[in-house]
């Protein structure tokens, strides 16, 4: 009986460590969606329609854009347009480094990649905040 | 019966296809080496049949796994010109007159010739609890069967078509880089059971999913779904699990377990 008990000891339960990837994957997905939808539009507008004169270049003049960016509705739009594709890009770069087999300093790679995206996001946020004219 | 015993060259006298096999016999070879065979060509002939021809007529020491010959047992997976395929589902006519290069499935240790050690995949398959875990307040057997609507079945049916052939593991670059990754087939089967209305084991399995080596090692290359001989689409299963894992993460932030 005793011998049997010792042989049927439960195996130590496996430790599962939850990944924080959902945060970065979420930002990556949102940024990718934006980029996929907006890049073709931007190429069309700035690369074709304006040079061909189909859209008056005056609509994208500095004054007009400045006015838009410093408005209460323009500022958050610009922040989202800059920050999300940036998080997307750096997430992709971080994973590409792994794909290329660069194993050294994964922690630092992560800090530098996401740190850059975070720093630029904060920078754009403060810049927009300063430009804001209510 | 007659097709098995009658050598193919009696009907197709002049057409020959070159088949190169990566041999490895651990008791005598230090490294794997290629060996070339000339097999009588027949457009109906599968890669598996070519291997059987070689074993029967040219070199009986060539080792490979096979069983059903009809893409359901999942035994005859191998690399055909560096692409993971089932030997019984790939045909010489798609390569002739070029040479066919056969190797053991990539990303697995070679046991002998075209035979690989699938132990790691089998271990992962067991870990994801690939069986229905009923709710504890389950009904008695005498109360009859569990019924499902066609919609409930549709949620998991595709992912249940897996035959455990391991082609997706051979195709997956992330599994190639890091063997800790749970991998396409195991995760597709995990999704299959989590999406089943009769199953109550989701919480247990989500612990596996939520790990770095769970779904988060996947970067959605999608090659697993390309090579899958049964149309399971493991890449889609993993992306669905990523959404589930993200929901689980958000819930976990407010309600830690």
CSV table of C-alpha atoms in Angstrom, one decimal:
chain,number,residue,atom,x,y,z
A,1,UNK,CA,0.0,0.0,0.0
A,2,UNK,CA,2.7,2.4,1.0
A,3,UNK,CA,5.0,1.4,-1.8
A,4,UNK,CA,2.1,2.0,-4.2
A,5,UNK,CA,1.4,5.4,-2.8
A,6,UNK,CA,5.0,6.5,-3.4
A,7,UNK,CA,5.0,5.3,-7.0
A,8,UNK,CA,1.7,7.0,-7.8
A,9,UNK,CA,2.8,10.4,-6.5
A,10,UNK,CA,1.3,13.3,-8.5
A,11,UNK,CA,3.7,14.9,-10.9
A,12,UNK,CA,4.5,18.5,-9.9
A,13,UNK,CA,1.9,20.7,-11.7
A,14,UNK,CA,3.2,22.6,-14.6
A,15,UNK,CA,3.7,26.3,-14.2
A,16,UNK,CA,2.0,28.4,-16.9
A,17,UNK,CA,3.3,31.9,-17.4
A,18,UNK,CA,1.0,34.3,-19.1
A,19,UNK,CA,2.4,36.3,-21.9
A,20,UNK,CA,1.9,40.1,-22.1
A,21,UNK,CA,1.8,39.8,-25.9
A,22,UNK,CA,-1.9,40.6,-26.2
A,23,UNK,CA,-1.2,44.3,-25.5
A,24,UNK,CA,1.4,44.6,-28.2
A,25,UNK,CA,-0.5,42.3,-30.6
A,26,UNK,CA,-3.5,44.5,-30.1
A,27,UNK,CA,-1.6,47.7,-31.0
A,28,UNK,CA,0.1,45.8,-33.8
A,29,UNK,CA,-3.3,44.7,-35.2
A,30,UNK,CA,-4.9,48.1,-34.9
A,31,UNK,CA,-1.8,49.8,-36.5
A,32,UNK,CA,-1.7,47.3,-39.3
A,33,UNK,CA,-5.4,47.8,-40.0
A,34,UNK,CA,-4.9,51.6,-40.2
A,35,UNK,CA,-1.8,51.3,-42.4
A,36,UNK,CA,-3.5,48.8,-44.8
A,37,UNK,CA,-6.5,51.1,-45.2
A,38,UNK,CA,-4.8,54.5,-45.2
A,39,UNK,CA,-1.6,53.9,-47.1
A,40,UNK,CA,-3.3,53.3,-50.5
A,41,UNK,CA,-5.5,56.4,-49.9
A,42,UNK,CA,-2.5,58.6,-49.1
A,43,UNK,CA,-0.5,57.3,-52.1
A,44,UNK,CA,-3.5,58.0,-54.3
A,45,UNK,CA,-4.1,61.5,-52.9
A,46,UNK,CA,-0.5,62.8,-52.5
A,47,UNK,CA,1.1,60.7,-55.3
A,48,UNK,CA,-1.5,60.9,-58.1
A,49,UNK,CA,-4.5,63.1,-57.5
A,50,UNK,CA,-2.7,66.2,-56.4
A,51,UNK,CA,0.2,66.0,-59.0
A,52,UNK,CA,-2.4,65.4,-61.7
A,53,UNK,CA,-4.3,68.5,-60.5
A,54,UNK,CA,-7.4,66.6,-59.8
A,55,UNK,CA,-7.3,67.8,-56.2
A,56,UNK,CA,-6.4,71.4,-55.5
A,57,UNK,CA,-3.1,71.3,-53.6
A,58,UNK,CA,-4.4,74.2,-51.5
A,59,UNK,CA,-6.5,71.7,-49.6
A,60,UNK,CA,-3.3,70.3,-48.1
A,61,UNK,CA,-1.5,73.6,-47.5
A,62,UNK,CA,0.5,74.2,-44.3
A,63,UNK,CA,-2.1,76.6,-42.9
A,64,UNK,CA,-5.0,74.2,-43.5
A,65,UNK,CA,-3.2,71.2,-42.0
A,66,UNK,CA,-2.0,73.2,-39.0
A,67,UNK,CA,-5.5,74.3,-38.3
A,68,UNK,CA,-6.7,70.7,-38.5
A,69,UNK,CA,-3.9,69.4,-36.3
A,70,UNK,CA,-4.5,72.0,-33.6
A,71,UNK,CA,-8.2,71.4,-33.5
A,72,UNK,CA,-9.8,69.3,-30.7
A,73,UNK,CA,-10.9,66.6,-33.2
A,74,UNK,CA,-7.8,66.8,-35.5
A,75,UNK,CA,-5.2,66.2,-32.7
A,76,UNK,CA,-6.5,62.8,-31.5
A,77,UNK,CA,-6.8,61.7,-35.1
A,78,UNK,CA,-3.2,62.6,-35.9
A,79,UNK,CA,-2.0,61.0,-32.7
A,80,UNK,CA,-3.7,57.7,-33.6
A,81,UNK,CA,-2.5,57.9,-37.2
A,82,UNK,CA,1.1,58.4,-36.0
A,83,UNK,CA,1.2,56.2,-32.9
A,84,UNK,CA,-0.6,53.0,-34.0
A,85,UNK,CA,1.4,52.4,-37.3
A,86,UNK,CA,4.5,53.1,-35.2
A,87,UNK,CA,3.6,50.4,-32.7
A,88,UNK,CA,2.8,48.1,-35.6
A,89,UNK,CA,6.2,48.7,-37.2
A,90,UNK,CA,8.3,48.2,-34.1
A,91,UNK,CA,6.4,45.0,-33.1
A,92,UNK,CA,7.1,43.7,-36.6
A,93,UNK,CA,10.8,44.7,-36.3
A,94,UNK,CA,11.0,43.0,-32.9
A,95,UNK,CA,9.6,39.7,-34.2
A,96,UNK,CA,11.7,40.0,-37.4
A,97,UNK,CA,14.9,40.1,-35.3
A,98,UNK,CA,13.8,36.8,-33.8
A,99,UNK,CA,13.1,35.4,-37.3
A,100,UNK,CA,16.6,36.5,-38.4
A,101,UNK,CA,18.0,34.4,-35.5
A,102,UNK,CA,19.3,37.3,-33.4
A,103,UNK,CA,18.9,35.6,-30.1
A,104,UNK,CA,21.2,37.9,-28.0
A,105,UNK,CA,19.6,40.4,-25.7
A,106,UNK,CA,15.9,39.7,-26.4
A,107,UNK,CA,15.0,41.8,-23.3
A,108,UNK,CA,16.9,44.8,-24.6
A,109,UNK,CA,15.5,44.4,-28.1
A,110,UNK,CA,12.1,44.5,-26.6
A,111,UNK,CA,12.9,47.6,-24.5
A,112,UNK,CA,14.4,49.4,-27.4
A,113,UNK,CA,11.6,48.5,-29.9
A,114,UNK,CA,8.6,49.2,-27.7
A,115,UNK,CA,10.5,51.9,-25.8
A,116,UNK,CA,11.0,53.8,-29.1
A,117,UNK,CA,7.3,53.4,-30.1
A,118,UNK,CA,6.3,54.6,-26.6
A,119,UNK,CA,8.7,57.5,-26.6
A,120,UNK,CA,7.6,58.8,-30.0
A,121,UNK,CA,3.9,58.4,-29.0
A,122,UNK,CA,4.5,60.5,-25.9
A,123,UNK,CA,6.5,63.0,-27.9
A,124,UNK,CA,3.7,63.4,-30.5
A,125,UNK,CA,1.1,63.6,-27.7
A,126,UNK,CA,2.9,66.5,-26.0
A,127,UNK,CA,3.6,68.2,-29.3
A,128,UNK,CA,-0.1,68.0,-30.2
A,129,UNK,CA,-1.1,69.2,-26.7
A,130,UNK,CA,1.1,72.3,-27.1
A,131,UNK,CA,-0.3,73.0,-30.6
A,132,UNK,CA,-3.9,72.6,-29.4
A,133,UNK,CA,-5.9,75.8,-29.7
A,134,UNK,CA,-9.3,75.6,-28.2
B,1,UNK,CA,-3.0,-7.1,-56.5
B,2,UNK,CA,-1.5,-7.5,-59.9
B,3,UNK,CA,-0.3,-3.8,-59.9
B,4,UNK,CA,1.7,-4.6,-56.8
B,5,UNK,CA,3.4,-7.7,-58.1
B,6,UNK,CA,3.9,-6.6,-61.7
B,7,UNK,CA,6.9,-4.2,-62.0
B,8,UNK,CA,5.9,-0.9,-63.5
B,9,UNK,CA,8.6,-1.1,-66.2
B,10,UNK,CA,6.9,-3.9,-68.0
B,11,UNK,CA,4.2,-1.4,-69.2
B,12,UNK,CA,6.3,1.8,-69.3
B,13,UNK,CA,9.6,0.5,-70.7
B,14,UNK,CA,11.5,3.6,-71.5
B,15,UNK,CA,10.4,6.4,-69.1
B,16,UNK,CA,12.5,6.7,-66.0
B,17,UNK,CA,12.4,9.2,-63.2
B,18,UNK,CA,15.3,9.9,-60.8
B,19,UNK,CA,14.5,9.8,-57.1
B,20,UNK,CA,17.1,11.1,-54.7
B,21,UNK,CA,16.7,9.9,-51.1
B,22,UNK,CA,18.5,11.4,-48.2
B,23,UNK,CA,19.8,8.3,-46.4
B,24,UNK,CA,20.8,8.1,-42.8
B,25,UNK,CA,21.6,4.9,-41.0
B,26,UNK,CA,22.7,5.9,-37.5
B,27,UNK,CA,24.6,2.7,-36.8
B,28,UNK,CA,26.9,3.2,-39.8
B,29,UNK,CA,26.6,6.8,-41.1
B,30,UNK,CA,28.1,9.8,-39.4
B,31,UNK,CA,26.0,12.2,-41.5
B,32,UNK,CA,23.0,11.9,-43.8
B,33,UNK,CA,23.9,11.5,-47.5
B,34,UNK,CA,21.9,11.5,-50.7
B,35,UNK,CA,21.4,8.3,-52.7
B,36,UNK,CA,20.1,8.3,-56.3
B,37,UNK,CA,17.6,5.7,-57.6
B,38,UNK,CA,16.1,5.3,-61.0
B,39,UNK,CA,12.4,4.4,-60.9
B,40,UNK,CA,10.3,3.5,-63.9
B,41,UNK,CA,8.0,6.4,-64.5
B,42,UNK,CA,4.2,6.1,-64.5
B,43,UNK,CA,1.9,9.1,-64.3
B,44,UNK,CA,-0.3,7.4,-61.8
B,45,UNK,CA,2.5,6.6,-59.4
B,46,UNK,CA,2.6,8.4,-56.1
B,47,UNK,CA,5.8,9.2,-54.3
B,48,UNK,CA,4.9,6.5,-51.7
B,49,UNK,CA,4.6,3.9,-54.5
B,50,UNK,CA,8.0,5.0,-55.9
B,51,UNK,CA,9.4,4.4,-52.4
B,52,UNK,CA,7.8,1.0,-52.3
B,53,UNK,CA,9.2,0.2,-55.7
B,54,UNK,CA,12.7,1.2,-54.5
B,55,UNK,CA,12.3,-1.0,-51.4
B,56,UNK,CA,11.0,-4.0,-53.4
B,57,UNK,CA,13.3,-3.8,-56.4
B,58,UNK,CA,16.3,-1.6,-55.8
B,59,UNK,CA,17.3,-1.3,-52.1
B,60,UNK,CA,15.5,-3.1,-49.4
B,61,UNK,CA,17.3,-1.1,-46.6
B,62,UNK,CA,15.5,2.2,-47.4
B,63,UNK,CA,13.3,3.0,-44.4
B,64,UNK,CA,10.1,5.0,-44.5
B,65,UNK,CA,6.7,5.0,-42.7
B,66,UNK,CA,3.4,4.3,-44.4
B,67,UNK,CA,0.1,2.6,-43.8
B,68,UNK,CA,-3.1,3.6,-45.5
B,69,UNK,CA,-2.0,5.0,-48.9
B,70,UNK,CA,-5.1,7.3,-48.9
B,71,UNK,CA,-4.1,10.4,-46.9
B,72,UNK,CA,-5.9,9.5,-43.7
B,73,UNK,CA,-3.3,7.7,-41.5
B,74,UNK,CA,-0.7,10.6,-41.6
B,75,UNK,CA,2.3,8.3,-41.6
B,76,UNK,CA,4.1,9.0,-44.9
B,77,UNK,CA,5.0,12.7,-44.4
B,78,UNK,CA,8.3,13.7,-46.0
B,79,UNK,CA,10.0,16.5,-47.7
B,80,UNK,CA,9.5,16.4,-51.5
B,81,UNK,CA,11.8,18.9,-53.1
B,82,UNK,CA,12.0,20.7,-49.7
B,83,UNK,CA,8.2,21.0,-49.4
B,84,UNK,CA,6.4,18.9,-46.7
B,85,UNK,CA,4.0,16.5,-48.3
B,86,UNK,CA,2.3,13.2,-47.8
B,87,UNK,CA,4.0,10.6,-50.0
B,88,UNK,CA,0.7,9.1,-50.9
B,89,UNK,CA,-0.8,12.4,-52.0
B,90,UNK,CA,2.1,13.6,-54.1
B,91,UNK,CA,2.5,12.2,-57.6
B,92,UNK,CA,5.5,11.7,-59.8
B,93,UNK,CA,3.7,13.3,-62.7
B,94,UNK,CA,4.0,16.7,-61.0
B,95,UNK,CA,7.8,16.4,-61.0
B,96,UNK,CA,8.7,14.3,-64.1
B,97,UNK,CA,11.0,14.7,-66.0
B,98,UNK,CA,12.8,16.5,-63.2
B,99,UNK,CA,14.5,14.7,-60.4
B,100,UNK,CA,12.5,14.2,-57.1
B,101,UNK,CA,14.4,14.9,-53.9
B,102,UNK,CA,13.1,13.1,-50.8
B,103,UNK,CA,14.2,13.9,-47.3
B,104,UNK,CA,12.9,13.3,-43.8
B,105,UNK,CA,10.4,15.8,-42.5
B,106,UNK,CA,12.2,19.0,-41.5
B,107,UNK,CA,12.3,20.3,-37.9
B,108,UNK,CA,12.2,16.7,-36.5
B,109,UNK,CA,15.2,14.6,-35.6
B,110,UNK,CA,15.9,11.9,-38.2
B,111,UNK,CA,15.6,8.4,-36.7
B,112,UNK,CA,16.5,6.6,-39.9
B,113,UNK,CA,16.4,7.5,-43.6
B,114,UNK,CA,12.9,9.1,-44.0
B,115,UNK,CA,11.7,8.1,-40.6
B,116,UNK,CA,11.6,11.0,-38.0
B,117,UNK,CA,11.1,11.1,-34.3
B,118,UNK,CA,7.7,12.8,-33.7
B,119,UNK,CA,8.0,12.5,-29.9
B,120,UNK,CA,8.0,16.2,-29.3
B,121,UNK,CA,4.8,16.7,-31.3
B,122,UNK,CA,3.1,13.8,-29.6
B,123,UNK,CA,4.0,15.2,-26.2
B,124,UNK,CA,2.5,18.6,-27.1
B,125,UNK,CA,-0.6,16.9,-28.5
B,126,UNK,CA,-1.1,15.2,-25.1
B,127,UNK,CA,-0.5,18.4,-23.2
B,128,UNK,CA,-3.4,20.2,-24.8
B,129,UNK,CA,-5.9,17.6,-23.5
B,130,UNK,CA,-7.2,16.6,-26.9
B,131,UNK,CA,-10.4,15.1,-25.7
B,132,UNK,CA,-13.8,16.4,-24.5
B,133,UNK,CA,-13.7,17.4,-20.9
B,134,UNK,CA,-17.3,17.4,-19.7
B,135,UNK,CA,-18.7,19.8,-17.2
B,136,UNK,CA,-18.6,18.5,-13.6
B,137,UNK,CA,-22.4,18.6,-13.2
B,138,UNK,CA,-22.6,16.3,-16.2
B,139,UNK,CA,-25.6,14.4,-17.0
B,140,UNK,CA,-25.8,10.6,-16.6
B,141,UNK,CA,-25.2,8.2,-19.5
B,142,UNK,CA,-28.8,7.0,-19.2
B,143,UNK,CA,-30.0,10.6,-20.0
B,144,UNK,CA,-28.9,10.1,-23.6
B,145,UNK,CA,-26.5,11.7,-26.0
B,146,UNK,CA,-25.4,15.3,-26.3
B,147,UNK,CA,-27.0,17.0,-29.2
B,148,UNK,CA,-25.4,19.7,-31.3
B,149,UNK,CA,-26.9,22.0,-33.9
B,150,UNK,CA,-25.2,22.1,-37.3
B,151,UNK,CA,-24.0,25.6,-36.4
B,152,UNK,CA,-22.4,24.3,-33.2
B,153,UNK,CA,-20.6,21.6,-35.2
B,154,UNK,CA,-19.5,24.0,-37.9
B,155,UNK,CA,-17.5,25.9,-35.2
B,156,UNK,CA,-15.0,23.2,-34.8
B,157,UNK,CA,-15.5,20.6,-37.6
B,158,UNK,CA,-12.7,21.9,-39.8
B,159,UNK,CA,-10.1,21.8,-37.0
B,160,UNK,CA,-11.1,18.2,-36.2
B,161,UNK,CA,-9.9,17.0,-39.6
B,162,UNK,CA,-6.3,16.8,-38.5
B,163,UNK,CA,-4.5,13.5,-39.0
B,164,UNK,CA,-1.4,14.3,-37.0
B,165,UNK,CA,0.9,13.9,-39.9
B,166,UNK,CA,3.3,16.7,-38.7
B,167,UNK,CA,3.6,18.5,-42.1
B,168,UNK,CA,2.7,21.8,-40.4
B,169,UNK,CA,5.5,21.4,-37.9
B,170,UNK,CA,7.9,20.9,-40.7
B,171,UNK,CA,6.6,24.0,-42.5
B,172,UNK,CA,6.5,26.2,-39.4
B,173,UNK,CA,9.6,28.5,-39.3
B,174,UNK,CA,8.8,29.5,-35.7
B,175,UNK,CA,8.8,25.8,-34.6
B,176,UNK,CA,12.1,25.5,-36.5
B,177,UNK,CA,13.5,28.4,-34.5
B,178,UNK,CA,12.1,27.4,-31.1
B,179,UNK,CA,11.1,23.9,-30.3
B,180,UNK,CA,9.2,25.2,-27.2
B,181,UNK,CA,6.4,26.5,-29.4
B,182,UNK,CA,3.3,24.4,-29.0
B,183,UNK,CA,2.9,24.4,-32.7
B,184,UNK,CA,0.2,24.4,-35.4
B,185,UNK,CA,-1.5,21.0,-35.2
B,186,UNK,CA,-1.6,20.9,-31.4
B,187,UNK,CA,-3.1,24.4,-31.2
B,188,UNK,CA,-5.6,23.7,-34.0
B,189,UNK,CA,-6.7,20.7,-32.0
B,190,UNK,CA,-6.8,22.8,-28.9
B,191,UNK,CA,-9.1,25.2,-30.7
B,192,UNK,CA,-11.2,22.2,-31.9
B,193,UNK,CA,-12.0,21.1,-28.3
B,194,UNK,CA,-12.3,24.7,-27.0
B,195,UNK,CA,-14.9,25.5,-29.7
B,196,UNK,CA,-16.9,22.3,-29.1
B,197,UNK,CA,-20.2,23.1,-27.3
B,198,UNK,CA,-20.0,19.8,-25.3
B,199,UNK,CA,-16.6,20.7,-23.8
B,200,UNK,CA,-16.0,22.5,-20.5
B,201,UNK,CA,-12.2,22.4,-20.5
B,202,UNK,CA,-11.5,25.8,-22.0
B,203,UNK,CA,-10.1,27.4,-18.8
B,204,UNK,CA,-7.6,24.6,-18.4
B,205,UNK,CA,-6.5,24.8,-22.1
B,206,UNK,CA,-6.3,28.6,-22.1
B,207,UNK,CA,-3.4,28.4,-19.7
B,208,UNK,CA,-1.4,26.7,-22.4
B,209,UNK,CA,-2.7,29.2,-25.1
B,210,UNK,CA,-1.8,32.3,-23.0
B,211,UNK,CA,1.9,31.4,-22.7
B,212,UNK,CA,4.7,32.8,-24.9
B,213,UNK,CA,5.2,29.3,-26.2
B,214,UNK,CA,1.4,29.0,-26.7
B,215,UNK,CA,-0.2,31.1,-29.5
B,216,UNK,CA,2.2,34.0,-29.0
B,217,UNK,CA,5.2,32.3,-30.7
B,218,UNK,CA,3.2,32.4,-33.9
B,219,UNK,CA,3.8,35.3,-36.3
B,220,UNK,CA,1.1,34.2,-38.8
B,221,UNK,CA,3.4,33.1,-41.5
B,222,UNK,CA,0.6,30.8,-42.7
B,223,UNK,CA,2.7,28.1,-44.3
B,224,UNK,CA,1.2,25.5,-42.0
B,225,UNK,CA,-2.2,26.0,-43.7
B,226,UNK,CA,-0.6,25.9,-47.1
B,227,UNK,CA,1.0,22.4,-46.6
B,228,UNK,CA,-1.9,20.9,-44.6
B,229,UNK,CA,-3.1,17.9,-46.6
B,230,UNK,CA,-6.6,18.0,-44.9
B,231,UNK,CA,-7.5,21.7,-45.2
B,232,UNK,CA,-7.5,22.2,-41.5
B,233,UNK,CA,-6.0,25.7,-41.6
B,234,UNK,CA,-4.1,25.7,-38.3
B,235,UNK,CA,-3.0,29.3,-38.9
B,236,UNK,CA,-6.7,30.4,-38.7
B,237,UNK,CA,-7.2,28.4,-35.6
B,238,UNK,CA,-4.2,30.1,-33.9
B,239,UNK,CA,-5.4,33.6,-34.9
B,240,UNK,CA,-8.8,32.8,-33.4
B,241,UNK,CA,-7.0,31.6,-30.3
B,242,UNK,CA,-5.0,34.8,-30.2
B,243,UNK,CA,-8.3,36.7,-30.0
B,244,UNK,CA,-9.5,34.4,-27.2
B,245,UNK,CA,-6.2,34.8,-25.4
B,246,UNK,CA,-6.5,38.6,-25.7
B,247,UNK,CA,-10.0,38.6,-24.2
B,248,UNK,CA,-8.7,36.3,-21.5
B,249,UNK,CA,-5.9,38.7,-20.8
B,250,UNK,CA,-8.3,41.6,-20.4
B,251,UNK,CA,-10.5,39.6,-18.1
B,252,UNK,CA,-7.4,38.5,-16.1
B,253,UNK,CA,-6.5,42.2,-15.6
B,254,UNK,CA,-9.6,42.8,-13.6
B,255,UNK,CA,-10.2,39.3,-12.2
B,256,UNK,CA,-6.8,37.7,-11.6
B,257,UNK,CA,-6.9,34.0,-10.9
